[in-house]
Amino acid sequence: MRAVTLASIRAHLPRLIASTLAIVIAVGFVVATLVLNETSRATVLDAVGAPYVGADAVVTSDDGTGLDDELDRIAALDGVAAVDATWESGVQALLPGRTGQQYLLAESVADAPALRWQVVADGELPDAPGEIAVSERTGAAVGDTFPLTSFAPDGTERSSSVTVTGVVDLGGDPTSGIYGRVWGTAEQLRAWGAVDPTELRVAGADGVPAGDVVQQVGAALADRQVLVRTGTEQAEVEAARLTGDTMALTAVLLVFATVAVLVAGLVIANTFAVLLAQRTRELALLRCVGATARQVRRSVLGEAALTGLAASALGVLAGIGLAAGVSAVAEAADSPVPLSGLSVPLVAVVAGLAVGTATTLLAALAPARGATKVAPLAALRPVDPEPLRSRGGVLRLVLGLLLLVPGVLLMGVGVALADVLIALPGGALSFLGVVLLAQRAVPPVVGAVGRLAARLGGVPGRLAAGNATRNPRRTAATATALLIGVTLTTAMVVGAASTRATAQAGLAAQYPTDVIVQGDGTMPASLPGRLAEVDGVVAASSLTAATVTGPDGEETGVSGLDAATAAPVLRSTGDVPIPAAGEVVLPWWADSSWGIPAGGDVTFTAGGRTATLTALYGDVERPTLPVAELAALAPEAAVDTVWLRLADDADHTDVIDQVTDIAGAAMPFAFVTGMANERAAIDSVLDVLLLVVTGLLGVAVVIALIGVGNTLALSVVERRQENGLLRALGLTRTQLRGLLAWESALVAGVAALLGVLLGSFYGLVGVASVLGSYGELVLSMPWLQVGAIVLVATVAGLLASVLPARRAARTPPVAAIAG
Amino acid sequence: MPVPVMTVPGEQSESLSGAAVRAAGLRKTYGGGETAVHALAGVDVAFARGEFTAIMGPSGSGKSTLMHCLAGLDAATAGQVWLGDTELTSLRDDQLTALRRQRIGFVFQAFNLLPVLPARENIVLPMQLAGQRPDPVWFDDVVARLGLRERLGHRPHELSGGQQQRVAIARALLPRPDVVFADEPTGNLDSRSGAEVLGLLRSSVKETGQTVVMVTHDPSAAAYADRVVLLADGRLAGELTDPTAASVLDALRDLGA
Ligand SMILES: Nc1ncnc2c1ncn2[C@@H]1O[C@H](COP(=O)(O)OP(=O)(O)OP(=O)(O)O)[C@@H](O)[C@H]1O
Ligand SMILES: [Mg+2]
């Protein structure tokens, strides 16, 4: 039988390779994820551990108090060549080319050359107070001089001028992009407010192993509450602190990899089923000439194991290649993700091979069992397609419903209680049920849509509709693989759209103004106009201010709001109502200090004039009344605040910079605040997340589409005689290609359609259960994107038919007779 | 009674316009060099309109190959084929395809029908491919003659072998093609169903003037034809008119088959 297995693999090799492409991709995904994770860990270790790898021992304590008292004791030890205390502090500096002060992390450089870990890109490390080295993030260059503000422990500010002597390259340190860093001498750092060192780094004498140094230092400090580690250990500790997030990312990636593997398993199972169905006669012939059922099964499984292993090996290579590519791109693009070089852990290779081979074997199990059941007589009669109402079908139906019904109920409870921890298992259960039931649901839908295709596509359309439903199991399995990918993608897209809408609505209600420019006193008259003209500002409204006497006889500041200009500026008037004539919006504090109920009358007086207004309450800082009424009450009221609304597609950071510059030039103490940046940040975070997740799920969709192409290619082989007959009877090549295109589009389109419906449902349920507890939920259906998903999947299905169709079109008409 | 017409390759003769199909200098070679197989080694043959011809010969003599070349299913290595006034060997694939669906009917030994379509759809398929509607009167006539009226809604796997062959014949006759080619149409049938199918082909020639060319191994099947053309080693090896089972058997024995 081994000879048969090998001969069979050889004979079907091209087809097997094509069909295991799914496994290659899925394994590649898994391996790339693991390799990138390891690479990132190694990179972080390299960068974060840089201060420690040169040190033989590192001494840390909970708060660092009194560590510097031990310097002399440690330095005196036999095995110690040098010891250095690290001092840290925070300072603010007006960096060259910037208009505002920046927060910088300051750190001391060691005196001993052995303990200086900083890699200098330009210039040299500082030697004296007043000299500093900077990280590249600061943008400063050697020779630059700028003012720097430091804070004493008691909070008093001190300004001094510093000169840059060197620029430090921090390599792949993931924190290097967050804030700028500066280095000075230890003396300088103490002057900048550092009280206690954060750690002591010790260099051992020549030839003394790190372990001994640690032991000596540990013994010397036995009386103190300190931790002594080797430099390598300390580096690991520091790296672990930072890579916690990366591990979470890896976990998420592995979830997607699991989806890819699952879909690949479905595709492989289907491919094997088709391959074996085509070989029913061959297998039956083996049975006829005396092979036992066991032998046939072993032969089939052996074939699966070998192809699975080969495909997994290819997948491992592909994954490593992919990781190398991503790492190279990340490094070249200076991305904040810590990736440089490539570290391939053995576990990634082993896991890749194991997952791929096991998936292939598992996927081949059911078809192999079916093949074993082939009666020897099957060699002598044509094969009937398996009826749908088999025992396995009933089992599937029952199991599917058993999963679906409670799953949906759980999801309902999860939405009602707004508890994602209830909805999530419900979603998982019901989706498994859906996958099982798809076997039964897909063929009728394909049939129904097929009747439509038959009307549109003429004879090829009609034949395609018939072909797509002639083997319901195969069609269902092919469609299910695609359905999984499309469902998950759609759920993400719909979920993200609703999350965005909910977050933006919440933000708009809470902070209805994009940008608020507040002056320190009266604004120059030209300023509001100039702010309104800034590119990206779509609406502006000026608020006047005056001081009047409130109902309690105390003076109070009030604002005048122009309803006509304010309405288009505010994104929501839910929390900040616009006062109509005769109304005033009071801040919440007025309720308790003035004791005026909503709807009550408030009287303000100024210079003998009075105004009595109806009270409303809202999120305002000062009582706010219509600008005309304030002008009547206090004619001296002048503009002190401008509200701006920014265009949704504007670069908000850029616009705010311009606004800050203009306001700052006109009024040095102008204060610019607003939610525009947060709004844009939420959008861009969601956009990036969505892009990444869609890309990852795209892998599953691609695998499923390979499955569509595969099934079709195998059907083409199977229907060679039939296609020959069609050609003999007058079907042109183009029509034959059209037939396959219709068939493929039909299966892919139906899978996409069902997937989008399911995915929308899951997406909305997910959002409702996750965000339901955070207040008002805004459901948003991204019709355009969802439509695009259906379109893309269908068109991709069409493309998947191109190669099989070319092959089919080459079928000569004589094939009808020759077989 | 039609007379077989032999021609010199390339010669155009007025007298041939009566032929539904003819071939001149037809050669078909498989492979090349040492191992080349000359399935057809120069065949000149003509089939008159309204004639029922049987092609016979030993296994491997090139009968099927000849039929495929005549029907535009396969390309000849050399020589020419005319269907009426149309020369086939110079046509492009699309033109050949269109010609097949409008002017040629086929009945094969097995696997004649598309499994996904019911009998009715199978019968009208070539006309639909050509974008034509079958004449309902003619359709009813053909279906009635072939006794398929009750079977039109059935899929092929719900039909017996004889019924399947009758559906195939109905499909071949429906577009009123210039010629119907049949390759061992009774090869898979018992003698009763076989006789039925042959009788139907015979009567379509008699009653509607259909031209039929049939390949067969069975002398009693050949006896239904007006004429038998004998083939051996890819060449014409004689012919019989008004054959009987006995005369066909004799002729075959002379060929050494
Ligand atoms: N595709 C092919 N490749 C190579 N040789 C072929 C091919 N098809 C046919 N032949 C050869 O051409 C010759 C004629 O074949 P053909 O099928 O026409 O014979 P036939 O008369 O129909 O025989 P049978 O009565 O057995 O059907 C045979 O020798 C056959 O081996
Ligand atoms: Mg033959």
mmCIF file of C-alpha atoms in Angstrom, chain A residues 459-460 462-463 466-467 470 721-722 725-735 812-814 816-817, chain B residues 68 73-74 93-94 97 100-101 106 108 110-117 121 125-126 128-129 171 183:
data_model
loop_
_atom_site.group_PDB
_atom_site.id
_atom_site.type_symbol
_atom_site.label_atom_id
_atom_site.label_comp_id
_atom_site.label_asym_id
_atom_site.label_seq_id
_atom_site.Cartn_x
_atom_site.Cartn_y
_atom_site.Cartn_z
ATOM 1 C CA VAL A 459 -27.755 29.252 -21.072
ATOM 2 C CA PRO A 460 -24.394 29.512 -19.232
ATOM 3 C CA ARG A 462 -28.775 28.360 -16.210
ATOM 4 C CA LEU A 463 -26.190 25.596 -16.428
ATOM 5 C CA GLY A 466 -27.631 23.721 -11.934
ATOM 6 C CA ASN A 467 -23.945 22.951 -11.450
ATOM 7 C CA ARG A 470 -25.713 19.514 -8.031
ATOM 8 C CA GLN A 721 -16.594 14.835 -20.550
ATOM 9 C CA GLU A 722 -19.553 17.033 -19.828
ATOM 10 C CA LEU A 725 -20.242 17.512 -24.751
ATOM 11 C CA LEU A 726 -21.230 21.131 -24.266
ATOM 12 C CA ARG A 727 -18.505 22.215 -26.652
ATOM 13 C CA ALA A 728 -19.621 19.566 -29.167
ATOM 14 C CA LEU A 729 -23.201 20.780 -28.912
ATOM 15 C CA GLY A 730 -22.186 24.341 -29.669
ATOM 16 C CA LEU A 731 -21.118 26.092 -26.474
ATOM 17 C CA THR A 732 -18.356 28.530 -27.412
ATOM 18 C CA ARG A 733 -15.178 28.789 -25.332
ATOM 19 C CA THR A 734 -16.284 32.171 -24.051
ATOM 20 C CA GLN A 735 -19.608 30.739 -22.993
ATOM 21 C CA PRO A 812 -11.640 19.654 -26.863
ATOM 22 C CA PRO A 813 -15.141 18.747 -28.041
ATOM 23 C CA VAL A 814 -13.923 15.167 -28.668
ATOM 24 C CA ALA A 816 -17.249 14.200 -24.888
ATOM 25 C CA ILE A 817 -16.643 10.889 -26.589
ATOM 26 C CA HIS B 68 -14.920 13.621 -35.573
ATOM 27 C CA LEU B 73 -15.134 18.103 -33.486
ATOM 28 C CA ASP B 74 -11.496 17.529 -34.267
ATOM 29 C CA ASP B 93 -13.117 27.742 -33.340
ATOM 30 C CA ASP B 94 -16.038 30.140 -32.811
ATOM 31 C CA THR B 97 -18.868 25.976 -32.684
ATOM 32 C CA ARG B 100 -21.983 22.582 -34.858
ATOM 33 C CA ARG B 101 -24.906 23.896 -32.906
ATOM 34 C CA PHE B 106 -24.799 14.351 -32.551
ATOM 35 C CA PHE B 108 -22.901 9.438 -28.969
ATOM 36 C CA ALA B 110 -22.898 7.167 -23.984
ATOM 37 C CA PHE B 111 -22.872 10.340 -21.911
ATOM 38 C CA ASN B 112 -25.070 12.262 -24.299
ATOM 39 C CA LEU B 113 -26.963 14.406 -21.837
ATOM 40 C CA LEU B 114 -26.136 17.034 -19.283
ATOM 41 C CA PRO B 115 -26.969 15.619 -15.864
ATOM 42 C CA VAL B 116 -28.138 18.956 -14.429
ATOM 43 C CA LEU B 117 -30.819 19.590 -17.043
ATOM 44 C CA GLU B 121 -33.846 21.412 -21.594
ATOM 45 C CA LEU B 125 -29.989 23.158 -25.523
ATOM 46 C CA PRO B 126 -28.225 23.552 -28.905
ATOM 47 C CA GLN B 128 -30.875 27.899 -27.074
ATOM 48 C CA LEU B 129 -27.127 28.199 -27.360
ATOM 49 C CA ARG B 171 -31.879 16.883 -29.514
ATOM 50 C CA ASP B 183 -21.096 7.067 -33.092
#
